[in-house]
Structures are given as structure tokens and as C-alpha cells.
Short mmCIF file of C-alpha atoms and ligand atoms in Angstrom, two decimals:
data_model
loop_
_atom_site.label_atom_id
_atom_site.label_comp_id
_atom_site.label_asym_id
_atom_site.label_seq_id
_atom_site.Cartn_x
_atom_site.Cartn_y
_atom_site.Cartn_z
CA MET A 188 90.68 131.64 128.26
CA LYS A 189 88.95 128.72 126.16
CA VAL A 190 89.12 128.86 122.38
CA TYR A 191 85.85 127.48 120.64
CA LYS A 192 85.78 126.92 116.95
CA PHE A 193 82.61 126.78 115.15
CA GLY A 194 82.84 125.23 111.30
CA GLY A 195 80.60 126.06 108.49
CA ALA A 196 78.46 123.50 109.10
CA SER A 197 77.55 124.93 112.49
CA VAL A 198 76.97 128.04 111.08
CA ARG A 199 74.98 127.86 107.84
CA ASN A 200 72.00 129.05 108.99
CA ALA A 201 70.10 131.37 111.44
CA GLU A 202 69.27 128.43 113.98
CA GLY A 203 72.64 127.64 114.11
CA VAL A 204 73.76 131.11 114.76
CA ARG A 205 71.34 131.23 117.44
CA ASN A 206 72.53 127.41 118.71
CA LEU A 207 76.08 128.73 118.90
CA ARG A 208 74.94 131.75 121.36
CA LYS A 209 73.34 129.17 123.37
CA ILE A 210 76.73 127.43 123.46
CA ILE A 211 78.56 130.64 124.51
CA ASP A 212 76.06 130.72 127.08
CA ASP A 213 77.38 133.33 129.54
CA GLU A 214 81.08 131.87 129.42
CA ARG A 215 83.58 134.70 129.65
CA ASN A 216 87.12 134.92 128.56
CA LEU A 217 86.19 132.88 125.07
CA PHE A 218 88.03 133.39 122.27
CA ILE A 219 85.81 132.15 119.39
CA VAL A 220 87.05 131.30 116.17
CA VAL A 221 84.59 130.73 113.21
CA SER A 222 84.38 129.57 109.51
CA ALA A 223 82.78 130.64 106.47
CA MET A 224 78.96 130.00 106.42
CA GLY A 225 77.77 127.00 104.92
CA LYS A 226 79.44 126.12 101.46
CA THR A 227 80.60 129.59 101.18
CA THR A 228 84.26 128.98 100.40
CA ASN A 229 83.02 126.52 97.59
CA ALA A 230 80.93 129.37 96.26
CA LEU A 231 83.99 132.02 96.62
CA GLU A 232 86.39 129.47 94.69
CA ARG A 233 83.66 129.20 91.81
CA VAL A 234 83.94 133.19 92.12
CA PHE A 235 87.55 133.02 91.53
CA GLY A 236 87.15 130.32 88.77
CA GLY A 237 85.40 133.09 87.00
CA LEU A 238 88.11 135.36 87.41
CA GLN A 239 90.71 132.83 86.08
CA ARG A 240 88.54 131.94 83.03
CA GLY A 241 87.83 135.87 82.52
CA ASP A 242 84.10 135.16 82.95
CA ARG A 243 83.61 138.46 85.33
CA ALA A 244 79.54 137.94 84.88
CA ALA A 245 79.78 134.66 86.35
CA SER A 246 81.83 135.70 89.47
CA LEU A 247 79.45 138.71 89.80
CA ALA A 248 76.49 136.05 89.72
CA THR A 249 77.88 133.71 91.88
CA ILE A 250 78.63 137.05 94.84
CA GLY A 251 75.18 137.71 94.11
CA GLU A 252 74.13 134.79 95.43
CA LEU A 253 76.11 134.53 98.34
CA ARG A 254 74.83 138.11 99.23
CA GLU A 255 71.29 136.84 98.84
CA TYR A 256 72.19 133.87 101.50
CA HIS A 257 73.82 135.98 103.79
CA ALA A 258 71.19 138.42 103.77
CA ALA A 259 68.11 135.98 104.43
CA ILE A 260 70.44 134.91 107.46
CA VAL A 261 70.75 138.36 108.85
CA GLY A 262 66.79 138.91 108.14
CA GLU A 263 65.84 135.75 110.02
CA LEU A 264 68.26 136.48 113.03
CA TRP A 265 67.00 139.83 113.22
CA HIS A 266 63.21 139.09 112.70
CA GLY A 267 63.04 141.34 109.90
CA PRO A 268 64.68 143.25 107.08
CA LYS A 269 68.16 144.22 108.62
CA ARG A 270 70.97 146.00 106.77
CA LEU A 271 74.54 145.66 108.14
CA ASP A 272 77.00 148.12 106.87
CA ARG A 273 79.93 146.50 107.40
CA VAL A 274 78.62 143.01 105.36
CA GLU A 275 77.31 145.68 102.73
CA ALA A 276 81.27 147.11 102.51
CA LEU A 277 82.72 143.51 102.23
CA PHE A 278 80.40 142.42 99.58
CA GLY A 279 81.51 145.93 97.98
CA GLU A 280 85.32 145.24 98.34
CA LEU A 281 84.58 141.65 96.79
CA GLU A 282 82.82 142.82 93.71
CA THR A 283 85.59 145.65 93.23
CA ILE A 284 88.24 142.61 93.34
CA ALA A 285 85.52 141.01 90.47
CA ASN A 286 85.20 143.44 88.40
CA GLU A 287 89.00 145.08 88.47
CA THR A 288 91.25 142.63 88.86
CA VAL A 289 93.74 142.02 85.99
CA TYR A 290 94.30 138.70 86.55
CA ARG A 291 97.75 136.79 85.64
CA PRO A 292 98.20 132.82 86.00
CA GLU A 293 101.36 133.48 87.80
CA ASP A 294 99.18 135.50 90.63
CA ALA A 295 96.66 132.74 90.94
CA GLU A 296 97.27 131.89 94.56
CA LEU A 297 97.23 135.60 95.61
CA TRP A 298 93.94 136.32 94.11
CA TYR A 299 92.81 133.08 95.09
CA ASP A 300 93.31 134.10 98.73
CA ALA A 301 92.18 137.75 98.26
CA ILE A 302 88.50 136.14 97.34
CA VAL A 303 88.27 133.14 99.21
CA SER A 304 89.03 135.13 102.63
CA TYR A 305 85.81 136.69 102.52
CA GLY A 306 83.70 134.09 103.71
CA GLU A 307 85.12 134.06 106.87
CA LEU A 308 85.04 138.12 107.00
CA VAL A 309 81.77 138.06 106.51
CA SER A 310 80.30 135.18 108.69
CA THR A 311 82.36 137.05 111.91
CA THR A 312 80.86 140.22 111.29
CA ILE A 313 77.48 138.93 111.04
CA ILE A 314 78.08 136.50 114.08
CA SER A 315 79.94 139.41 116.18
CA GLU A 316 77.23 142.21 115.25
CA TYR A 317 73.99 138.93 116.17
CA LEU A 318 76.17 138.47 119.40
CA ASN A 319 76.07 141.97 120.42
CA TYR A 320 72.22 142.18 119.82
CA ALA A 321 71.69 139.04 121.65
CA GLY A 322 73.28 140.30 124.63
CA VAL A 323 76.99 138.72 124.39
CA THR A 324 79.26 141.70 124.36
CA ASN A 325 82.31 140.74 122.40
CA ALA A 326 84.80 142.19 119.82
CA TRP A 327 85.73 141.35 116.27
CA ILE A 328 89.26 140.41 115.89
CA ASP A 329 91.10 140.86 112.23
CA MET A 330 93.11 137.93 111.98
CA ARG A 331 94.61 139.53 109.05
CA ARG A 332 96.60 141.63 111.07
CA CYS A 333 96.89 139.19 113.86
CA LEU A 334 98.23 135.99 112.24
CA LEU A 335 101.40 136.32 110.32
CA THR A 336 102.11 133.79 107.98
CA GLU A 337 104.56 133.09 105.73
CA GLN A 338 105.05 134.69 101.85
CA ARG A 339 103.13 132.10 100.49
CA HIS A 340 99.59 131.90 99.47
CA LYS A 341 96.66 129.43 99.24
CA ASP A 342 98.14 127.10 102.17
CA ALA A 343 100.26 129.38 104.20
CA GLY A 344 102.08 128.50 107.71
CA VAL A 345 101.54 130.73 110.40
CA ASP A 346 104.78 132.52 112.33
CA ILE A 347 103.43 131.84 115.82
CA GLU A 348 106.28 133.62 117.71
CA ALA A 349 105.91 136.87 115.17
CA SER A 350 102.29 136.69 115.71
CA ALA A 351 101.61 136.59 119.53
CA PRO A 352 102.44 139.73 120.33
CA ARG A 353 100.20 140.88 117.51
CA LEU A 354 97.51 138.98 118.69
CA ARG A 355 97.91 139.73 122.67
CA ALA A 356 97.91 143.33 121.75
CA ALA A 357 94.79 143.14 119.53
CA LEU A 358 93.03 141.79 122.46
CA GLU A 359 94.63 144.27 124.76
CA ALA A 360 92.93 146.98 122.71
CA ARG A 361 89.47 145.81 123.06
CA PRO A 362 89.04 144.22 126.07
CA ALA A 363 85.84 142.44 126.07
CA PRO A 364 84.25 138.82 127.44
CA VAL A 365 84.29 137.09 124.30
CA TYR A 366 86.43 137.68 121.16
CA VAL A 367 85.13 136.61 117.38
CA GLY A 368 87.98 135.91 115.29
CA GLN A 369 88.00 134.42 111.45
CA GLY A 370 89.49 130.87 110.90
CA PHE A 371 91.26 130.32 107.82
CA ILE A 372 92.82 133.50 107.06
CA GLY A 373 95.92 135.57 108.11
CA GLY A 374 98.40 137.98 106.62
CA ALA A 375 101.53 137.74 104.97
CA PRO A 376 104.75 139.86 105.41
CA ASP A 377 103.76 142.10 102.51
CA GLY A 378 100.53 142.83 103.83
CA THR A 379 98.56 140.71 101.26
CA THR A 380 95.98 138.09 102.78
CA THR A 381 96.40 134.62 103.27
CA THR A 382 94.44 131.81 103.67
CA LEU A 383 95.79 128.70 105.32
CA GLY A 384 94.79 125.67 103.20
CA ARG A 385 90.93 124.34 103.11
CA GLU A 386 89.51 123.60 106.23
CA GLY A 387 92.32 125.52 108.00
CA SER A 388 89.89 127.01 110.65
CA ASP A 389 91.05 124.56 113.27
CA TYR A 390 94.85 125.36 112.53
CA SER A 391 93.88 129.15 113.42
CA ALA A 392 91.90 127.83 116.71
CA ALA A 393 94.92 125.86 117.61
CA VAL A 394 97.38 128.86 117.05
CA ALA A 395 95.09 131.13 119.06
CA ALA A 396 94.87 128.69 121.88
CA HIS A 397 98.66 127.97 122.02
CA ILE A 398 99.09 132.07 121.95
CA LEU A 399 96.78 132.50 124.34
CA ASP A 400 97.75 129.96 126.58
CA ALA A 401 94.08 128.38 126.79
CA GLU A 402 93.20 125.80 129.10
CA SER A 403 91.22 124.15 126.41
CA MET A 404 90.09 123.78 122.55
CA SER A 405 86.89 122.90 121.40
CA VAL A 406 85.65 122.11 117.82
CA TRP A 407 81.96 122.13 117.60
CA LYS A 408 81.00 119.93 114.72
CA ASP A 409 77.89 118.37 113.41
CA VAL A 410 78.76 114.82 114.56
CA ASP A 411 78.72 113.44 117.80
CA GLY A 412 82.79 113.31 118.27
CA VAL A 413 85.50 111.54 116.44
CA LEU A 414 84.70 108.17 114.65
CA ASN A 415 86.79 105.37 114.00
CA ALA A 416 85.70 105.97 110.10
CA ASP A 417 83.51 107.84 107.80
CA PRO A 418 80.02 106.04 108.64
CA LYS A 419 78.89 107.11 104.95
CA ILE A 420 81.43 104.76 103.49
CA PHE A 421 81.94 102.41 106.13
CA PRO A 422 78.76 101.90 108.11
CA ASP A 423 79.94 100.00 111.37
CA ALA A 424 81.68 103.36 112.35
CA GLU A 425 81.50 104.03 115.80
CA GLN A 426 82.93 107.05 118.07
CA ILE A 427 85.98 107.28 120.20
CA ALA A 428 86.12 108.53 123.45
CA GLU A 429 89.81 109.53 123.59
CA LEU A 430 92.79 110.19 121.72
CA ASN A 431 96.20 111.01 122.15
CA TYR A 432 98.18 113.62 119.69
CA LEU A 433 100.11 111.38 117.70
CA ASP A 434 97.45 109.03 116.65
CA THR A 435 95.38 112.38 115.83
CA ILE A 436 98.19 113.49 113.53
CA GLU A 437 98.16 109.99 111.90
CA LEU A 438 94.82 110.08 111.54
CA ALA A 439 94.28 113.46 109.96
CA TYR A 440 97.38 113.09 107.62
CA SER A 441 95.96 109.64 106.30
CA GLY A 442 92.77 111.94 105.42
CA ALA A 443 90.21 111.42 108.24
CA GLN A 444 88.55 114.57 108.27
CA ILE A 445 88.40 114.88 111.89
CA ILE A 446 90.41 118.14 111.93
CA HIS A 447 93.00 119.70 109.88
CA PRO A 448 96.04 117.86 110.10
CA LYS A 449 98.44 120.97 111.21
CA THR A 450 96.23 121.56 114.19
CA ILE A 451 97.85 119.27 116.71
CA LYS A 452 101.29 121.02 116.60
CA PRO A 453 100.84 124.16 118.09
CA LEU A 454 97.96 122.50 120.94
CA GLN A 455 100.78 119.59 121.77
CA ASN A 456 103.56 122.41 122.31
CA LYS A 457 101.44 123.70 125.53
CA ASN A 458 99.28 120.43 126.11
CA ILE A 459 96.37 122.23 125.42
CA PRO A 460 93.41 119.47 125.28
CA LEU A 461 91.22 119.64 122.11
CA TYR A 462 87.63 118.88 122.81
CA VAL A 463 85.56 117.51 119.60
CA ARG A 464 81.85 117.97 120.65
CA PRO A 465 78.53 117.96 118.70
CA PHE A 466 77.30 121.32 118.13
CA GLY A 467 73.80 119.90 118.21
CA ASP A 468 73.86 118.85 121.89
CA LYS A 469 76.29 120.35 124.35
CA ARG A 470 75.52 117.89 126.87
CA LYS A 471 77.04 114.72 124.90
CA PRO A 472 81.09 114.22 126.02
CA GLY A 473 82.13 114.13 122.43
CA THR A 474 86.09 113.19 122.04
CA VAL A 475 88.98 114.57 124.19
CA ILE A 476 92.56 114.37 122.22
CA ARG A 477 95.29 115.04 124.50
CA GLY A 478 98.96 113.84 125.14
CA MET A 479 98.44 111.24 127.96
CA SER A 480 95.42 108.95 126.21
CA ALA A 481 96.27 105.48 125.54
CA PRO A 482 96.79 104.42 121.91
CA VAL A 483 93.17 103.86 119.97
CA GLN A 484 92.28 100.20 120.30
CA VAL A 485 89.22 99.91 117.64
CA PRO A 486 90.54 99.75 113.98
CA ILE A 487 90.52 102.99 111.95
CA LEU A 488 89.52 103.47 108.35
CA ILE A 489 90.27 106.45 106.32
CA LEU A 490 89.60 106.72 102.83
CA LYS A 491 91.57 109.99 100.66
CA LYS A 492 89.55 110.71 97.62
CA ASP A 493 90.79 112.75 94.56
CA GLN A 494 93.99 111.64 94.32
CA VAL A 495 96.80 111.03 91.61
CA LEU A 496 99.38 108.25 91.13
CA LEU A 497 102.62 109.38 89.48
CA THR A 498 105.33 106.46 88.79
CA ILE A 499 108.50 108.03 87.98
CA ARG A 500 111.07 106.04 85.87
CA SER A 501 114.52 107.52 85.19
CA ARG A 502 115.00 107.42 81.51
CA ASP A 503 118.12 105.53 81.62
CA PHE A 504 117.12 102.64 84.02
CA SER A 505 119.25 103.72 86.79
CA PHE A 506 119.41 101.23 89.49
CA VAL A 507 120.17 103.98 91.97
CA LEU A 508 116.91 106.10 91.83
CA GLU A 509 117.57 107.11 95.51
CA GLU A 510 120.47 109.79 94.33
CA LYS A 511 117.69 111.08 92.34
CA PHE A 512 114.90 111.51 95.29
CA ALA A 513 116.07 114.86 96.27
CA THR A 514 115.98 116.12 92.31
CA ILE A 515 112.29 114.67 92.15
CA PHE A 516 111.21 115.93 95.65
CA ALA A 517 112.55 119.32 95.17
CA LEU A 518 110.52 119.71 92.10
CA LEU A 519 107.46 118.48 93.81
CA GLU A 520 107.87 120.95 96.29
CA ARG A 521 108.31 123.35 93.88
CA PHE A 522 104.82 123.01 92.24
CA ARG A 523 103.62 122.88 95.83
CA ILE A 524 102.38 118.91 95.32
CA LYS A 525 101.80 117.00 98.53
CA THR A 526 102.69 113.42 98.59
CA ASN A 527 100.68 111.11 100.51
CA LEU A 528 102.26 107.78 99.88
CA ILE A 529 105.78 106.79 98.63
CA HIS A 530 106.26 103.56 97.05
CA ASN A 531 109.88 102.25 95.26
CA SER A 532 111.46 99.65 93.64
CA ALA A 533 114.58 99.36 92.14
CA VAL A 534 113.58 101.49 88.87
CA ASN A 535 110.37 103.07 89.92
CA LEU A 536 109.15 105.69 92.06
CA SER A 537 105.29 105.63 92.91
CA LEU A 538 103.84 108.76 94.68
CA CYS A 539 100.15 109.15 95.43
CA ILE A 540 99.49 112.64 95.87
CA ASP A 541 96.55 115.17 96.23
CA ARG A 542 94.63 116.10 92.74
CA THR A 543 96.07 120.05 92.72
CA TRP A 544 96.23 122.74 89.65
CA HIS A 545 100.15 122.34 89.09
CA ILE A 546 100.29 118.44 88.44
CA ASP A 547 100.62 118.99 84.68
CA GLU A 548 103.35 121.54 85.28
CA ALA A 549 105.00 119.19 87.39
CA VAL A 550 105.07 116.51 84.86
CA VAL A 551 106.41 118.14 82.36
CA ALA A 552 109.31 119.67 84.62
CA LEU A 553 110.06 115.91 85.73
CA ARG A 554 110.22 114.84 81.88
CA ASP A 555 112.46 117.96 81.14
CA ALA A 556 114.75 116.73 83.81
CA GLY A 557 114.77 112.88 82.58
CA PHE A 558 112.21 111.04 83.97
CA ASP A 559 109.63 108.85 82.53
CA VAL A 560 106.42 109.66 84.01
CA MET A 561 103.05 107.89 84.04
CA LYS A 562 99.88 109.56 85.60
CA ALA A 563 96.76 107.69 86.88
CA GLU A 564 94.10 109.63 87.69
CA GLN A 565 90.61 108.95 90.08
CA MET A 566 92.54 107.31 92.52
CA GLU A 567 91.92 106.94 96.05
CA LEU A 568 94.06 106.11 99.22
CA LEU A 569 92.71 104.17 101.70
CA THR A 570 94.42 103.06 104.89
CA ILE A 571 93.27 100.75 107.80
CA ARG A 572 95.09 101.19 110.91
CA GLY A 573 94.86 98.16 113.35
CA TYR A 574 93.86 96.00 110.25
CA THR A 575 92.34 92.38 110.30
CA GLU A 576 91.54 89.99 107.37
CA ALA A 577 88.11 90.25 108.06
CA LEU A 578 88.49 94.10 107.43
CA TRP A 579 91.16 93.60 104.43
CA ASN A 580 88.37 91.20 102.81
CA LYS A 581 85.60 93.41 103.39
CA TYR A 582 87.09 96.75 102.73
CA ALA A 583 90.38 96.72 100.66
CA ARG A 584 90.39 93.47 98.85
CA GLY A 585 89.50 93.70 95.10
CA PRO A 586 91.05 94.30 91.53
CA ARG A 587 91.17 97.79 91.47
CA ILE A 588 94.26 98.05 93.75
CA PHE A 589 97.60 99.68 92.20
CA VAL A 590 100.09 99.92 95.09
CA CYS A 591 99.51 98.23 98.65
CA GLN A 592 101.77 98.73 101.61
CA SER A 593 101.41 97.32 104.80
CA THR A 594 103.32 97.34 108.16
CA GLN A 595 102.58 95.39 111.20
CA ALA A 596 99.70 97.69 111.99
CA THR A 597 98.50 99.16 108.77
CA VAL A 598 97.66 98.67 105.57
CA ARG A 599 97.75 101.40 102.75
CA ILE A 600 96.12 100.55 99.22
CA VAL A 601 95.98 103.06 96.31
CA ARG A 602 93.53 102.10 94.15
CA LYS A 603 90.87 102.93 91.43
CA ALA A 604 88.22 104.77 92.66
N1 LIG B 145 86.11 127.85 105.11
C1 LIG B 145 87.23 127.12 105.10
C2 LIG B 145 86.91 126.11 104.22
O1 LIG B 145 85.84 125.70 103.89
C3 LIG B 145 87.73 126.96 106.21
C4 LIG B 145 87.30 126.37 107.21
O2 LIG B 145 85.94 125.68 106.76
O3 LIG B 145 88.23 125.78 107.91
O4 LIG B 145 87.85 125.24 103.37
MG1 MG B 146 84.44 125.92 105.84
#
């Protein structure tokens, strides 16, 4: 078995879907994991935003646009008007949620997942039907029933052990040369739909590869492979031919948008190689990620945007802040805040965190717990691994730096964006 993952950019239009069919070619024993088409997930976040604000009309208008966007792709794939009943039914369900949900802020994440999961349900339904039409016999797999996640919404982890028998049983129930499953979504123990965190389809594919003992996993992307930097920000970016799991996790954690940070562990556990390959040209080699690759030789630059810097100080100027670390981190965990960099002095603890919904609540709770908290917004985190003075001067140096941390090989700075 091989696992192929196709991201939203690859299947953003009919041409992309046809190309996916070409890539599958006459491959058998293949499990494909697909994301939502194009920017659908962002649009669904706006549908949720409407629900949150009590603006149902805005939600329904966005659903209407999504209906049209997908209908246009279907029309082009079938060369003329074509109605897919299953797709219509999914949009109907989504409209019902937008119309009838009695929204409560405590359930924000629950409804977020209920809505945002439709992107993958719709994309895989279209692609599965199209593949059948184009001569690729396949079975549509409902990942909500196969990947059992923890009871947590919006950023759920998968219980791989418990999911294994479910996924295997789903394939055995409908033997087919090709299986089509949704990325990004799963089901919680209480039966509600969960999502695995933005860009989580890679993780879904890795979990499937692990469970199915795949010989390899390939992520088909709109780039030639993994680069050592984002070429939009760092013009001298170059492609890396081979990476090991460890370097890849470090890169993903620092914010490199190669693959979702949670992807590597399920693969590493079974030593499954991961290929990052260009969607546009199947003949190009791409990048291979596996356990035995040598550490990367080129410097790597990663810029993580949308960061907030919290500086926390104990009000009694306690010089033993360490004692309070446990309190602080437990509190941050309660508000689901992810820390990307930690810096401490005798009385201050600075944390660079992702901007999320709950920061202000966390700040209030920290203040209630006896801390002074300063919040600096619009920050970014730059990581340079294997830095040189020239790279420092070119990309890092400047007046906007709030925190700078360096080890022998790596420098990380938090600065005003
Ligand atoms: N569609 C989801 C997102 O855009 C998951 C993914 O693309 O991996 O975040
Ligand atoms: Mg996506």
C-alpha cells in the first residue's frame, strides 16, 4: 500500500483534479488523502465566524459561494451541467447547521469543527465520483468513523491504536484498488466530528500510512520539494534533496510550511519514507524524508508570523520564577496556547506564542494568579539554523528585535513584524 496526499492548492480547480487522476495513473493498492479544495477551509472559517457573530445571512452567503465554486469544478470535470446528489446533500447539511444552530461561546470549537469539516467531505466526494467516472474504481472512506480522536475540538490528536481496527475494517468492507479519504477530520469518542488543526491533512495521511503499514507516503505539492527557506521571503532559497525525520520535525516546529509538525511521528515509528513531490511534474525527484538521511548541510531560514510575545512577571518580584513555571504553563495549556519560544531571566518569563482566540482570557487568568503580564502583538519569530554572520546581517539584524536566543548552530529572534 502507498499513501498519496493531495493538498488544497493541488485540487483547487478542475485541471488539478484531472492532474490528480493522471498522477494516480494505473496505480493500485493506493490510499489517497485529500484536503479541501483551494481556499475552502478559510471560507468555512468565515461561515463559522458568521455563526459566532450571529450573522446567519453572512454565513449562508458564504455557503452559497462555496456551492457555486464547487459546482463550477464539477461542471468542468463532467463537461457540462452535472448534479452530484451527495454533494448537494452535504451543502444542505451545512446550511442546516448555519440556520439552526443555537450558538454558545463555550461550544465554539465544537461548531467550528462541525462546519469546517465539510471542506474535505465535499472535496473527497467530488474526487471519488470523478475518479469512478474517469475509470479509476475507488471507495470513499469516511474518516470521521475511522480516525478516533481525543475528546477535543479544533486541534485533536488521533488515537492511533484505537483507530487502526476501524480503518482496516473500513477498507476490508469495501475492497477497491484505490481508496479516497478526507484529510484533517476525525471523530471524537462522543461521536461528534473533530478536526486535527489547520493544515492537518498531512497528519491524517501519516496516520493512515502507519496503520496500513504503507511502503511510502507522498505529499504532492505546488512546489518542487522542500526548500531551505520560503522563496517569497528569502530569495536565495534552494531545494533540499534529502532530510531526516529529526531535522524535519525541527523545521516544521519552527514554522516551515513543509508539512504539519505532527506528521513525522507516525511515519518514524514504522520507518516509512515521506516523499514531497511536485504536483505539476511527476518526473521530478522532489525531496525524500527518512530516518537515515544525513543532517542538512545548507542553512535553513524560517519565519513564523502571527506571533504574540507575552512577558510575565511575578508581582512580588520573586526571584524564583521557576517555582511558578508549573502554574503558568498549566494555565496556558488550559487556554490551549502553544508556546514557540521560551526566554527567562530572574524575574521575567517571555513566551512567544501563536495568536489565537483565547489569549486575552489567558492574560486575565494570569493576572488573577498574581502575575503582571505584558502583551506585544504583531510579532514574528525568525529561526536560522546553521547561521553565519552574513545571514545574520542580511536577515536578522535590525532594531525590531525583542528577544534573541542563540545556540551553536541556531539563532532565533522574536521581532516586531
Ligand atoms: N483543509 C485544511 C486546511 O486548509 C487541512 C489541510 O489543508 O491540510 O487547513
Ligand atoms: Mg487546505
